[in-house]
Coordinates of C-alpha atoms and ligand atoms in Angstrom, one line a residue:
X16 CA 2.8 -38.1 -24.4
X17 CA 0.7 -38.3 -27.6
X18 CA 1.9 -36.3 -30.6
X19 CA -1.0 -34.0 -30.6
X20 CA -0.7 -33.2 -26.8
X21 CA 3.0 -32.4 -27.4
X22 CA 2.1 -30.1 -30.2
X23 CA -0.6 -28.3 -28.0
X24 CA 1.9 -28.0 -25.1
X25 CA 4.6 -26.6 -27.5
X26 CA 2.4 -24.1 -29.3
X27 CA -0.2 -22.8 -26.8
X28 CA 0.0 -20.6 -23.7
X29 CA -2.0 -21.1 -20.6
X30 CA -1.6 -19.3 -17.3
X31 CA -0.5 -21.8 -14.6
X32 CA -2.5 -22.3 -11.4
X33 CA -0.1 -22.2 -8.4
X34 CA -2.1 -24.7 -6.3
X35 CA -2.2 -27.2 -9.2
X36 CA 1.3 -26.9 -10.5
X37 CA 3.5 -25.8 -7.6
X38 CA 5.2 -28.5 -5.6
X39 CA 4.2 -29.1 -2.0
X40 CA 7.3 -27.4 -0.7
X41 CA 6.4 -24.1 -2.5
X42 CA 2.8 -24.4 -1.3
X43 CA 4.0 -24.8 2.3
X44 CA 6.3 -21.8 1.9
X45 CA 3.5 -19.7 0.5
X46 CA 1.5 -20.4 3.7
X47 CA 4.4 -19.6 6.0
X48 CA 5.2 -16.4 4.1
X49 CA 1.6 -15.2 4.7
X50 CA 1.9 -15.4 8.5
X51 CA 4.5 -12.6 8.9
X52 CA 2.8 -10.7 6.1
X53 CA -0.5 -10.7 8.0
X54 CA 1.2 -9.4 11.1
X55 CA 2.9 -6.6 9.1
X56 CA -0.5 -5.6 7.6
X57 CA -2.0 -5.5 11.1
X58 CA 0.7 -3.2 12.4
X59 CA 1.2 -0.9 9.4
X60 CA -2.0 0.8 8.5
X61 CA -0.7 4.2 7.5
X62 CA 2.2 5.5 5.5
X63 CA 3.9 6.7 8.7
X64 CA 3.5 3.4 10.5
X65 CA 4.9 1.6 7.5
X66 CA 8.0 3.8 7.3
X67 CA 8.4 3.6 11.1
X68 CA 8.3 -0.2 10.8
X69 CA 11.2 -0.2 8.3
X70 CA 13.2 2.4 10.2
X71 CA 13.0 0.0 13.2
X72 CA 14.2 -3.1 11.4
X73 CA 16.6 -1.7 8.7
X74 CA 19.5 -1.5 11.2
X75 CA 18.9 -5.1 12.3
X76 CA 19.0 -6.2 8.7
X77 CA 22.4 -4.6 8.3
X78 CA 21.4 -1.4 6.4
X79 CA 23.1 1.9 7.3
X80 CA 21.6 5.4 7.1
X81 CA 23.2 6.9 4.0
X82 CA 23.3 10.3 5.7
X83 CA 25.5 9.0 8.6
X84 CA 28.5 8.7 6.2
X85 CA 29.1 5.1 7.1
X86 CA 30.6 3.0 4.3
X87 CA 28.4 0.1 3.4
X88 CA 26.9 -1.7 0.5
X89 CA 23.6 -1.6 2.3
X90 CA 22.2 1.9 2.6
X91 CA 18.8 3.6 3.2
X92 CA 17.2 6.9 3.7
X93 CA 13.7 7.9 4.9
X94 CA 12.1 11.3 4.4
X95 CA 9.4 13.1 6.3
X96 CA 8.6 9.8 8.0
X97 CA 6.5 9.0 4.9
X98 CA 8.8 7.5 2.3
X99 CA 12.0 5.5 2.1
X100 CA 14.6 4.1 -0.2
X101 CA 16.5 0.9 0.6
X102 CA 19.5 0.0 -1.5
X103 CA 22.0 -2.9 -1.8
X104 CA 24.9 -2.2 -4.0
X105 CA 25.7 -4.9 -6.5
X106 CA 28.9 -6.1 -8.2
X107 CA 28.6 -3.6 -11.1
X108 CA 29.0 0.1 -10.6
X109 CA 25.8 2.0 -9.7
X110 CA 26.3 4.0 -12.9
X111 CA 25.6 0.9 -15.0
X112 CA 22.0 1.3 -14.0
X113 CA 20.0 0.0 -11.0
X114 CA 17.2 -2.5 -10.6
X115 CA 14.6 -0.6 -8.7
X116 CA 11.2 -1.7 -7.3
X117 CA 8.8 1.0 -6.3
X118 CA 5.7 0.4 -4.2
X119 CA 3.5 2.8 -2.4
X120 CA 2.8 2.9 1.4
X121 CA -0.3 5.1 1.4
X122 CA -3.8 3.6 1.3
X123 CA -7.3 5.0 0.7
X124 CA -8.6 6.2 4.0
X125 CA -10.6 8.9 5.7
X126 CA -8.7 11.8 7.2
X127 CA -9.9 13.9 10.2
X128 CA -10.3 17.5 9.1
X129 CA -8.0 20.2 10.4
X130 CA -10.7 21.8 12.6
X131 CA -12.9 18.8 13.1
X132 CA -14.6 18.8 16.5
X133 CA -18.1 20.2 17.3
X134 CA -21.1 19.4 19.4
X135 CA -24.1 18.7 17.3
X136 CA -27.0 20.9 18.4
X137 CA -29.7 18.4 17.5
X138 CA -28.2 15.2 18.9
X139 CA -25.9 16.6 21.5
X140 CA -23.2 14.3 20.3
X141 CA -19.5 15.1 19.9
X142 CA -18.7 14.9 16.2
X143 CA -15.6 14.8 14.0
X144 CA -15.7 16.2 10.5
X145 CA -13.7 14.2 7.9
X146 CA -12.2 14.4 4.4
X147 CA -11.7 11.2 2.5
X148 CA -8.3 10.4 0.9
X149 CA -7.9 8.6 -2.4
X150 CA -10.5 6.6 -4.3
X151 CA -13.0 5.4 -1.7
X152 CA -16.5 4.1 -2.2
X153 CA -18.1 6.2 0.6
X154 CA -20.8 3.7 1.5
X155 CA -18.2 1.1 2.5
X156 CA -17.0 3.4 5.3
X157 CA -20.4 3.8 7.0
X158 CA -21.4 1.7 10.0
X159 CA -18.2 -0.2 10.3
X160 CA -15.8 0.0 13.2
X161 CA -13.0 2.5 12.7
X162 CA -9.7 3.2 14.5
X163 CA -7.9 6.6 14.6
X164 CA -4.2 6.5 13.7
X165 CA -1.9 9.4 13.4
X166 CA 0.3 12.1 15.0
X167 CA -0.1 15.5 16.5
X168 CA 2.5 18.0 17.5
X169 CA 2.0 19.5 21.0
X170 CA 2.8 23.0 22.2
X171 CA 6.3 21.9 23.1
X172 CA 6.9 20.8 19.5
X173 CA 6.9 17.1 20.4
X174 CA 5.5 14.6 18.0
X175 CA 2.9 12.5 19.8
X176 CA 1.8 9.2 18.1
X177 CA -1.8 8.2 18.7
X178 CA -3.7 5.0 18.0
X179 CA -7.2 4.4 19.3
X180 CA -9.3 1.4 18.3
X181 CA -6.8 -1.4 17.6
X182 CA -6.3 -2.9 21.0
X183 CA -9.3 -5.1 21.8
X184 CA -9.9 -3.0 25.0
X185 CA -9.9 0.3 23.0
X186 CA -13.1 2.0 22.0
X187 CA -13.8 2.2 18.2
X188 CA -15.5 4.9 16.2
X189 CA -18.3 4.9 13.6
X190 CA -19.9 7.0 10.9
X191 CA -23.5 5.9 11.3
X192 CA -25.3 5.0 8.1
X193 CA -29.0 5.7 7.6
X194 CA -31.4 2.9 8.5
X195 CA -33.1 1.3 5.4
X196 CA -36.6 2.2 6.8
X197 CA -35.9 5.9 6.3
X198 CA -33.5 5.8 3.3
X199 CA -36.1 5.8 0.6
X200 CA -35.7 9.4 -0.5
X201 CA -32.3 10.3 1.0
X202 CA -30.4 7.4 -0.5
X203 CA -32.5 4.9 -2.6
X204 CA -33.5 7.4 -5.2
X205 CA -29.9 8.4 -5.8
X206 CA -27.1 6.9 -7.8
X207 CA -24.7 4.8 -5.6
X208 CA -21.9 7.3 -5.9
X209 CA -24.2 10.2 -4.8
X210 CA -26.2 8.4 -2.1
X211 CA -23.7 9.3 0.6
X212 CA -22.0 12.7 0.4
X213 CA -18.6 13.6 1.9
X214 CA -20.6 15.6 4.5
X215 CA -22.4 12.5 5.7
X216 CA -19.1 10.9 6.7
X217 CA -19.0 12.4 10.1
X218 CA -17.7 10.4 13.1
X219 CA -19.5 10.0 16.4
X220 CA -16.7 10.9 18.7
X221 CA -18.3 11.0 22.2
X222 CA -21.6 11.4 24.0
X223 CA -21.2 12.4 27.7
X224 CA -21.0 16.0 28.7
X225 CA -18.4 17.5 31.0
X226 CA -20.1 17.9 34.4
X227 CA -19.4 20.7 36.9
X228 CA -21.9 20.9 39.8
X229 CA -24.2 23.9 39.6
X230 CA -22.5 25.2 36.4
X231 CA -24.3 25.4 33.1
X232 CA -21.5 24.7 30.5
X233 CA -21.9 25.6 26.9
X234 CA -21.0 22.7 24.5
X235 CA -20.2 20.4 27.5
X236 CA -20.0 17.3 25.3
X237 CA -17.3 18.9 23.1
X238 CA -15.5 20.1 26.2
X239 CA -15.6 16.5 27.6
X240 CA -14.0 15.1 24.4
X241 CA -11.2 17.7 24.7
X242 CA -10.9 16.9 28.4
X243 CA -10.4 13.1 27.6
X244 CA -7.8 13.9 24.9
X245 CA -6.0 16.3 27.2
X246 CA -5.9 13.8 30.1
X247 CA -4.5 11.0 28.0
X248 CA -2.3 12.8 25.5
X249 CA -1.9 16.4 26.7
X250 CA -3.9 17.5 23.7
X251 CA -5.6 20.8 23.2
X252 CA -8.1 21.7 20.4
X253 CA -5.6 23.8 18.5
X254 CA -3.4 20.7 18.1
X255 CA -6.0 19.4 15.6
X256 CA -5.0 22.2 13.2
X257 CA -1.6 20.7 12.4
X258 CA -2.3 17.1 13.2
X259 CA -2.5 14.2 10.8
X260 CA -5.2 11.8 12.1
X261 CA -6.5 9.1 9.9
X262 CA -9.5 6.8 10.2
X263 CA -8.9 3.2 9.1
X264 CA -10.8 0.0 9.6
X265 CA -10.2 -1.4 13.1
X266 CA -8.9 -4.9 13.5
X267 CA -6.3 -7.3 12.2
X268 CA -5.6 -9.0 8.8
X269 CA -6.7 -12.6 8.8
X270 CA -7.0 -15.8 6.7
X271 CA -9.9 -16.0 4.4
X272 CA -11.6 -19.0 2.8
X273 CA -12.3 -22.4 4.1
X274 CA -8.9 -23.7 3.0
X275 CA -7.2 -20.6 4.4
X276 CA -5.5 -20.0 1.1
X277 CA -6.3 -16.3 1.0
X278 CA -5.7 -13.2 3.1
X279 CA -8.3 -10.5 4.0
X280 CA -6.9 -7.2 5.2
X281 CA -7.0 -3.5 4.9
X282 CA -4.4 -1.7 2.8
X283 CA -3.0 -4.5 0.7
X284 CA -3.0 -2.0 -2.1
X285 CA -0.1 -1.4 -1.9
X286 CA 1.4 -2.8 1.3
X287 CA 1.5 -6.3 -0.2
X288 CA 4.1 -5.0 -2.7
X289 CA 5.8 -3.0 0.0
X290 CA 6.2 -6.1 2.1
X291 CA 7.2 -8.5 -0.6
X292 CA 9.7 -6.1 -2.3
X293 CA 11.3 -5.3 1.1
X294 CA 11.5 -9.1 1.9
X295 CA 13.1 -9.6 -1.5
X296 CA 15.9 -7.1 -0.9
X297 CA 16.4 -8.3 2.7
X298 CA 17.0 -11.9 1.3
X299 CA 19.8 -10.9 -1.0
X300 CA 23.4 -11.8 -0.1
X301 CA 26.7 -10.1 -1.0
X302 CA 28.1 -10.7 -4.5
X303 CA 25.0 -12.7 -5.5
X304 CA 23.7 -10.0 -7.9
X305 CA 25.1 -7.7 -10.6
X306 CA 23.1 -4.5 -10.6
X307 CA 22.4 -2.4 -7.5
X308 CA 19.0 -3.3 -6.0
X309 CA 16.8 -0.6 -4.7
X310 CA 13.3 -0.7 -3.0
X311 CA 11.6 2.7 -3.1
X312 CA 8.6 3.1 -0.8
X313 CA 6.6 6.1 -2.0
X314 CA 3.7 8.0 -0.4
X315 CA 0.7 9.8 -2.1
X316 CA 0.1 7.4 -4.9
X317 CA -3.6 7.3 -4.2
X318 CA -3.8 11.1 -4.8
X319 CA -1.6 11.3 -7.9
X320 CA 1.9 11.0 -6.5
X321 CA 2.2 14.7 -5.9
X322 CA 3.8 16.4 -2.9
X323 CA 7.3 16.1 -1.5
X324 CA 6.7 12.5 -0.4
X325 CA 5.1 11.4 -3.7
X326 CA 6.9 9.6 -6.5
X327 CA 6.9 12.7 -8.6
X328 CA 9.2 14.4 -6.1
X329 CA 13.0 14.5 -6.4
X330 CA 13.5 12.1 -3.5
X331 CA 14.5 8.9 -5.3
X332 CA 16.7 10.7 -7.9
X333 CA 18.5 12.5 -5.1
X334 CA 19.0 9.2 -3.3
X335 CA 20.5 7.6 -6.4
X336 CA 22.8 10.6 -6.8
X337 CA 24.0 10.1 -3.2
X338 CA 24.3 6.3 -3.8
X339 CA 26.7 7.0 -6.7
X340 CA 28.7 9.2 -4.4
X341 CA 28.6 6.7 -1.5
X342 CA 30.0 4.0 -3.9
X343 CA 32.9 6.3 -4.9
X344 CA 31.5 7.0 -8.3
X345 CA 31.0 10.3 -10.1
X346 CA 27.5 11.8 -9.5
X347 CA 27.5 14.7 -11.9
X348 CA 24.2 15.4 -13.6
X349 CA 25.2 13.6 -16.8
X350 CA 26.2 10.4 -14.9
X351 CA 23.0 10.6 -12.9
X352 CA 20.8 11.0 -16.0
X353 CA 22.6 8.1 -17.8
X354 CA 22.3 5.9 -14.6
X355 CA 18.5 6.5 -14.6
X356 CA 18.3 5.8 -18.3
X357 CA 20.1 2.5 -17.9
X358 CA 17.9 1.4 -15.0
X359 CA 15.1 -1.1 -14.9
X360 CA 12.1 -0.6 -12.7
X361 CA 9.2 -2.7 -11.5
X362 CA 6.3 -0.6 -10.6
X363 CA 5.1 -2.9 -7.8
X364 CA 1.4 -2.3 -7.5
X365 CA -1.6 -4.5 -7.3
X366 CA -4.0 -5.2 -10.1
X367 CA -7.7 -6.0 -10.1
X368 CA -8.3 -9.7 -10.1
X369 CA -11.4 -11.0 -11.9
X370 CA -14.4 -10.6 -9.5
X371 CA -17.0 -13.5 -9.4
X372 CA -19.7 -11.0 -8.5
X373 CA -18.8 -8.6 -11.4
X374 CA -17.1 -10.7 -14.1
X375 CA -18.4 -8.6 -17.0
X376 CA -16.1 -5.6 -16.2
X377 CA -13.1 -7.7 -16.9
X378 CA -12.0 -9.3 -20.1
X379 CA -11.4 -12.8 -19.0
X380 CA -8.6 -13.8 -21.3
X381 CA -6.4 -10.8 -20.2
X382 CA -7.6 -10.3 -16.7
X383 CA -5.7 -11.3 -13.5
X384 CA -7.0 -14.5 -11.8
X385 CA -6.4 -15.1 -8.1
X386 CA -4.1 -18.0 -7.5
X387 CA -2.2 -17.9 -10.8
X388 CA 0.8 -15.9 -9.5
X389 CA 2.1 -12.4 -9.8
X390 CA 0.7 -10.3 -12.6
X391 CA 2.8 -8.5 -15.1
X392 CA 0.9 -5.5 -16.6
X393 CA 2.3 -4.0 -19.7
X394 CA 0.1 -0.9 -19.5
X395 CA -2.7 0.5 -17.3
X396 CA -4.5 3.8 -18.1
X397 CA -7.9 4.3 -19.7
X398 CA -9.5 4.4 -23.1
X399 CA -7.0 4.3 -25.9
X400 CA -4.1 3.6 -23.4
X401 CA -4.5 7.2 -22.1
X402 CA -2.2 8.2 -19.3
X403 CA 0.0 5.2 -19.1
X404 CA 3.5 3.9 -19.3
X405 CA 3.3 1.2 -22.0
X406 CA 6.3 -1.1 -21.3
X407 CA 8.5 -2.0 -24.2
X408 CA 8.2 -5.5 -25.7
X409 CA 11.9 -6.1 -25.2
X410 CA 11.8 -5.4 -21.5
X411 CA 8.5 -7.2 -21.2
X412 CA 10.1 -10.3 -22.8
X413 CA 13.1 -10.1 -20.5
X414 CA 11.0 -10.1 -17.4
X415 CA 8.9 -13.0 -18.8
X416 CA 12.1 -15.0 -19.5
X417 CA 13.7 -14.5 -16.1
X418 CA 10.4 -15.4 -14.3
X419 CA 10.1 -18.6 -16.4
X420 CA 13.7 -19.6 -15.8
X421 CA 13.2 -19.3 -12.1
X422 CA 9.8 -20.9 -12.0
X423 CA 8.0 -17.8 -10.8
X424 CA 4.2 -18.2 -11.2
X425 CA 3.1 -15.2 -13.2
X426 CA 0.4 -14.1 -15.5
X427 CA -0.3 -11.0 -17.7
X428 CA -2.8 -8.5 -16.3
X429 CA -5.1 -5.9 -17.8
X430 CA -7.1 -3.6 -15.6
X431 CA -10.7 -4.3 -16.8
X432 CA -12.2 -4.3 -20.2
X433 CA -11.2 -1.6 -22.7
X434 CA -13.3 1.5 -22.1
X435 CA -14.8 0.1 -18.8
X436 CA -12.9 2.6 -16.6
X437 CA -9.2 2.7 -15.8
X438 CA -6.5 3.7 -13.5
X439 CA -2.8 4.3 -13.2
X440 CA 0.2 3.5 -11.1
X441 CA 3.6 5.1 -10.4
X442 CA 5.0 3.5 -13.5
X443 CA 4.5 6.5 -15.8
X444 CA 6.2 8.9 -13.4
X445 CA 9.2 6.6 -13.1
X446 CA 9.4 6.1 -16.8
X447 CA 9.9 9.9 -17.3
X448 CA 13.5 9.4 -16.3
X449 CA 14.1 7.1 -19.2
X450 CA 14.3 3.8 -17.4
X451 CA 12.5 0.6 -18.6
X452 CA 9.4 0.3 -16.4
X453 CA 6.7 -2.4 -16.1
X454 CA 3.9 -3.0 -13.6
X455 CA 4.2 -6.1 -11.6
X456 CA 2.2 -7.1 -8.5
X457 CA -0.5 -9.5 -7.3
X458 CA -4.2 -9.4 -8.1
X459 CA -6.6 -8.2 -5.5
X460 CA -10.4 -8.7 -5.1
X461 CA -12.3 -5.7 -3.7
X462 CA -9.4 -3.3 -4.3
X463 CA -9.8 0.0 -2.3
X464 CA -12.4 -1.6 -0.1
X465 CA -11.9 -1.8 3.6
X466 CA -11.1 -5.5 3.3
X467 CA -9.1 -6.5 0.3
X468 CA -8.6 -10.1 -0.6
X469 CA -5.4 -11.6 -1.9
X470 CA -4.2 -15.2 -2.6
X471 CA -1.3 -16.6 -0.6
X472 CA -0.1 -18.0 -3.9
X473 CA 0.1 -14.6 -5.5
X474 CA 1.7 -12.8 -2.4
X475 CA 4.4 -15.5 -2.3
X476 CA 4.8 -15.3 -6.1
X477 CA 5.3 -11.6 -5.9
X478 CA 8.1 -12.0 -3.4
X479 CA 9.7 -14.6 -5.7
X480 CA 9.3 -12.3 -8.7
X481 CA 10.9 -9.4 -7.0
X482 CA 13.8 -11.4 -5.7
X483 CA 14.3 -12.9 -9.2
X484 CA 14.3 -9.4 -10.7
X485 CA 17.1 -8.3 -8.3
X486 CA 19.1 -11.5 -8.9
X487 CA 18.7 -11.9 -12.7
X488 CA 17.2 -8.7 -14.0
Ligands
MN24 MN1 -1.8 0.9 -5.8
MN25 MN1 -4.8 2.2 -5.2

């Protein structure tokens, strides 16, 4: 190598492109990894379905329910069917601090209102009223096939799961958008964020009336909708009032791009981190790592991490207290506090990859690029770093070093240009307990849209990054 080339290599930094620099074995693995991930994405479209998925496989992976008093180094707990903690006790005492990865299992969506059903007097259609959840661009949800996922609790108190629209023989649902011919005043004169109001996001539920010969039935279309629900699920209208029914895009996750190097699917924010973090802890083996590894799957991130299933709740702290006890250690409040303060946390959440259609909102040198590996984001927030955890340089450097040593493809990430907008993750809530925290997850194109795009290189690199954190962090 020429002297000048050596000097440039030594002194300068360039993010590495996975497809250019990874060896063929790693590239093959990244494609294989994506196959199971796509299946997971297609099955798990709500927070409940995601927690159900893990409840079903944790036993098979050797994890024991911490509340069943079984002694094990592999323990878990779920709560309210909406969040979970999965732990693998390391060689060191838990009180020396844990390595925790937190990802969220909720996704922007459209919820069905508590009293949603009516028969529209003008159109004579059965309609469901909705209430969107999280940061959605409303126009994206119009005129696209939707499935209903959720649960209701019947008169007997039984929890009934319901999914309509995912099987190819199922019907799907739609919120019909306005035709362009008549949108001139109603939509085109308005700002994009105002052109569709929440009240426009109503779902056409059914069309045929209930027929009884020689009877004139009031709201026969609505009655027919209830009749169908009752026949199939034993459902009555009052069951809506306590139900949790969500509308999500119908259909499966799939490969994207001519070279199949990307994945298109709903809810990759943040199920890509959920999946890769869980795979990382599942792949650990006894005595291979020092500090106790924990994956925390939280709900409600998209609405601010509030509620008893959100990251601001006591759930994970309480779990760590019980983990200390399960490992035969003291779990008094002082020990618990110190454990948290000695802990290290990856806030595993996606970042916005630079978008070829809108490159100007990003600052190219600091933005995340698809295909260059997992992104490590020192801070999120808005404006002058408002509302963010800003990871300490020392912890940032530690993460950088272990990723480099293990040949993890990674890049730094900033969420858009300064003053362009902003956003946050769970990082700042976790940091309140005194642990070191940094954001770490893959870039996504079209984040919060119905179809988010990721690179197989970055999904695989996230898995490798999380496993490296558990092994070496
Ligand atoms: Mn997220
Ligand atoms: Mn989000």
